[in-house]
Amino acid sequence: MKQVLTTCPYCGTGCTFYLNVEDDRIVSVTPNDANSVNQGILCLKGHFGFDFVDNKTRLTNPLIRKNGELVEASWDEAIDLVASKMKETIEQHGPDALAAFSSARCTNEENYLMQKLMRAVVGTNNIDHCARL
Amino acid sequence: MCALNAFVVADPNKCIGCKVCEVACAVVHSDVPVKTVGQMTTPIIPRLYLVKTAEVTMPVQCRHCEDAPCANACPVGAITQRDGIIYVDQEACVGCKTCMLACPFGAMEMVPYYRNGERVKQLRLTEETGEGPVLQDAFVASKCDRCIGVEGGPACVANCPKEALRVVRPDELRRTRNLEAALAVLESVKNVIG
Amino acid sequence: MSGLGTAFGSGAMTNTINELQQMGPNDAIFAIGTNTTECHPIIGIRMLEAHRRGARLIVADPRETELAKHADVYLRHNPGSDVALLNAMMYVILTEGLADEAFIKSRTENFEACRETVLKYSPERVEGITGVPAEKVRQAARLFATAENGATYYTMGITQHTSGVDNVLSVANLAMLTGNLGKPRAGVNPLRGQNNVQGACDMGALPNVYPAYQPVTDPKVREKFEKAWGRKLSDKVGMAISDVLRGIEEGKVRFLYVFGENPMRSDPDVNHVRHCLEKVEFLVVQDIFLTESAAMADVVLPGTTWAEKDGTFSNTERRVQRVRQAVEPRGNARPDWQILRDLIRAMGYPADYSSPEEIFNEIRTVAPSYAGMTYERLEKLGGIHWPCPTEEHPGTPILHVGKFSRGLGRFSAVDWRPPAELPDDEYPLVLTTGRRTAHYHTGTMTRNCWGLDGVAPEEWVEISPEDAADLGIAHGDHVRLTTRRGSVVARAEVTDRVPKGVTFITFHYTESAGNLLTNSALDPVSKTPEYKVCAVRVEKVSA
């Protein structure tokens, strides 16, 4: 069994725990004792809130709307389509016609890239996230 | 076995009503053994029940009574004492709910019966539907078995973040209380002598 | 955040969670507008432990939460009356000579203006607004002000009002008035509801600031970022979420990228959000499930869960901690940082990060408060509190020690204003919203967890026994809640937890989405919607 120390993905308390992994599946959680906010304890979500990872309804392929339906697509196709739409919108309506909602669930690194995409690449400050919600 | 039956009890001053105990209980009692709750395919059926009102918050579960009213009331002898717990033989249970009436703690619940992850049907009892008679779903009595045979003891106790749950062993409890009382007397005598 | 920025110069939690473990008889905990044991259970547990050790516990909440049950003084104030309540507490502290004069004199400014306003709010005078007996307010004020250290905790119960910023300013006033800043076991502590909402703010996922709260309108700052990123940058403050939705309606915003959010459940007045998402020309959603928002997208990009990627989260106490990959990405899903990197590249901008650590090291060069953190140090120390300016710096668990981030702490004169929508004949009850212990936010994660959804599979709306009796509603009945914006059906939980006249719903459930009902009226400064108060009608639904 592999044990991986990580930070809880739920509320802002920032409890840390070990994900116990067998055959690439999380089987249980062990609260972190040392150097942590939670010092050996966890709540309901910390203990039992990990199985959404392997939920059958996870998105596992990019989807593109074609004739009104979302259909599976390759990564190259999806990324190229998003990039070309972004470029097209910037050309036709200017950078402030684009906006992004970033994610309070995702990592610092990802939030940094998202705002850099909007600010440095698109050229707008239309970036926000649901801090208030 | 001459010792009194141990039981799990919660401290309402500590419990925050987080339901870790309910999920931990359901997982350990899953009809098909699972490593994680996410592998379960049957509903979450805990054997202790969180009470959460404006006055009090704590889970309630079976006391494993010495003269168990549920066992006394069961018309088919499905409830017996075994290895220091009051045990429900779900195969023998007919779902008459007399035990529910008898239990002063509400520790007994009628739950949908699962075997190997499949919903068990009654043997004969049918209900008329538009498409003919359909076998009824089976319901059986269910309650705390103090996680007999589970490594690390009762799952609710082991997982409670607040240490609000504990296993009470009545004989130990008496000795501890005796000691506390003796120390309290000692303390008050000290004060009297000054 | 706007509120604390004005008062202290930084919008973050001033102190740390573990200080609760040192709290005892000379300390006071004031929890207002936070259902801590349900929404931040570990912090709630620490509060109750501190209370058992003798710390004083004062709770103010319209709902009698678990924490309220344990409180030494419980103030059940009317939804939206926070400013009046806080001013009344300060009135008592001022008139009974319990204020920390030395702190006010040496560390703060604008006290006179605040004093003048507060003196209009005697507890007796505001009883009609708050619904709290004057004597209870007096008790609470004395209990808090006479403690050696007093820590205030709050969450969305304070901020999600049209007077949200005023509420926060009042909390800050109270803390300064009692000298409870810049020392342990004290402070003003907004508890963040999401794992990395602090980090998203720190990283500049906000329309007015670059990473580390550096204003986009400051030419010097902009020049720095232009140099770092090699592009000319906009000097115009961007649009907040509510502005974007309006912008779509007005045809100004044509392309929307929604990353790991579900505005179709999280935002107020969902019917309006649906209209906007339908209208926008091109919608991209990056998520782990086909959420209600993703189902409306033109392109859906499958990201990964936190267990499938590396990175860092910053918790509510500004502690930056590692997230480590435990399992492989599922199917063809990709770590979100890779998706964003590839998109930046496809837009013709250089991005060759091979790991989140490389991105983090770039963040350190532009965000001074993160400069001294390395993955290695985070590993060794189990997390570092910002600001951490150099690699020798131990991090800053407590803010504003000796000096506020803005220099002097600034008092504000704050008057109470009523909520935007009050009950009337047609919608006679107050609806307030929040979370339940088993679930989280819009339920994208928790409702896909067998155990969590198993113990809380459906919405139970809280209604008081008095209102239930008036409306002929029994516990467990199905009821319909209707506001000016929408209508949902859920089960009724008849409970004393809510006072007469108040009902409570969550926003976890798609089938009874609380935010179909809520009012999108905003705080004028922070643009936070008023989730916590709107007018509602409740009716029994015959089965």
PDB file of C-alpha atoms in Angstrom, chain A residues 34-35 46 67 72-74 105 130:
ATOM      1  CA  ALA A  34       2.568  16.067  12.800  1.00  0.00           C
ATOM      2  CA  ASN A  35       2.974  19.610  11.538  1.00  0.00           C
ATOM      3  CA  GLY A  46     -12.051  14.321   5.204  1.00  0.00           C
ATOM      4  CA  ASN A  67     -25.050  20.052 -34.087  1.00  0.00           C
ATOM      5  CA  GLU A  72     -16.162  13.330 -27.584  1.00  0.00           C
ATOM      6  CA  ALA A  73     -13.147  14.943 -29.171  1.00  0.00           C
ATOM      7  CA  SER A  74      -9.360  14.723 -29.019  1.00  0.00           C
ATOM      8  CA  ARG A 105     -11.004  24.380  -5.680  1.00  0.00           C
ATOM      9  CA  CYS A 130     -16.306  32.534  -6.427  1.00  0.00           C
TER      10      CYS A 130
END
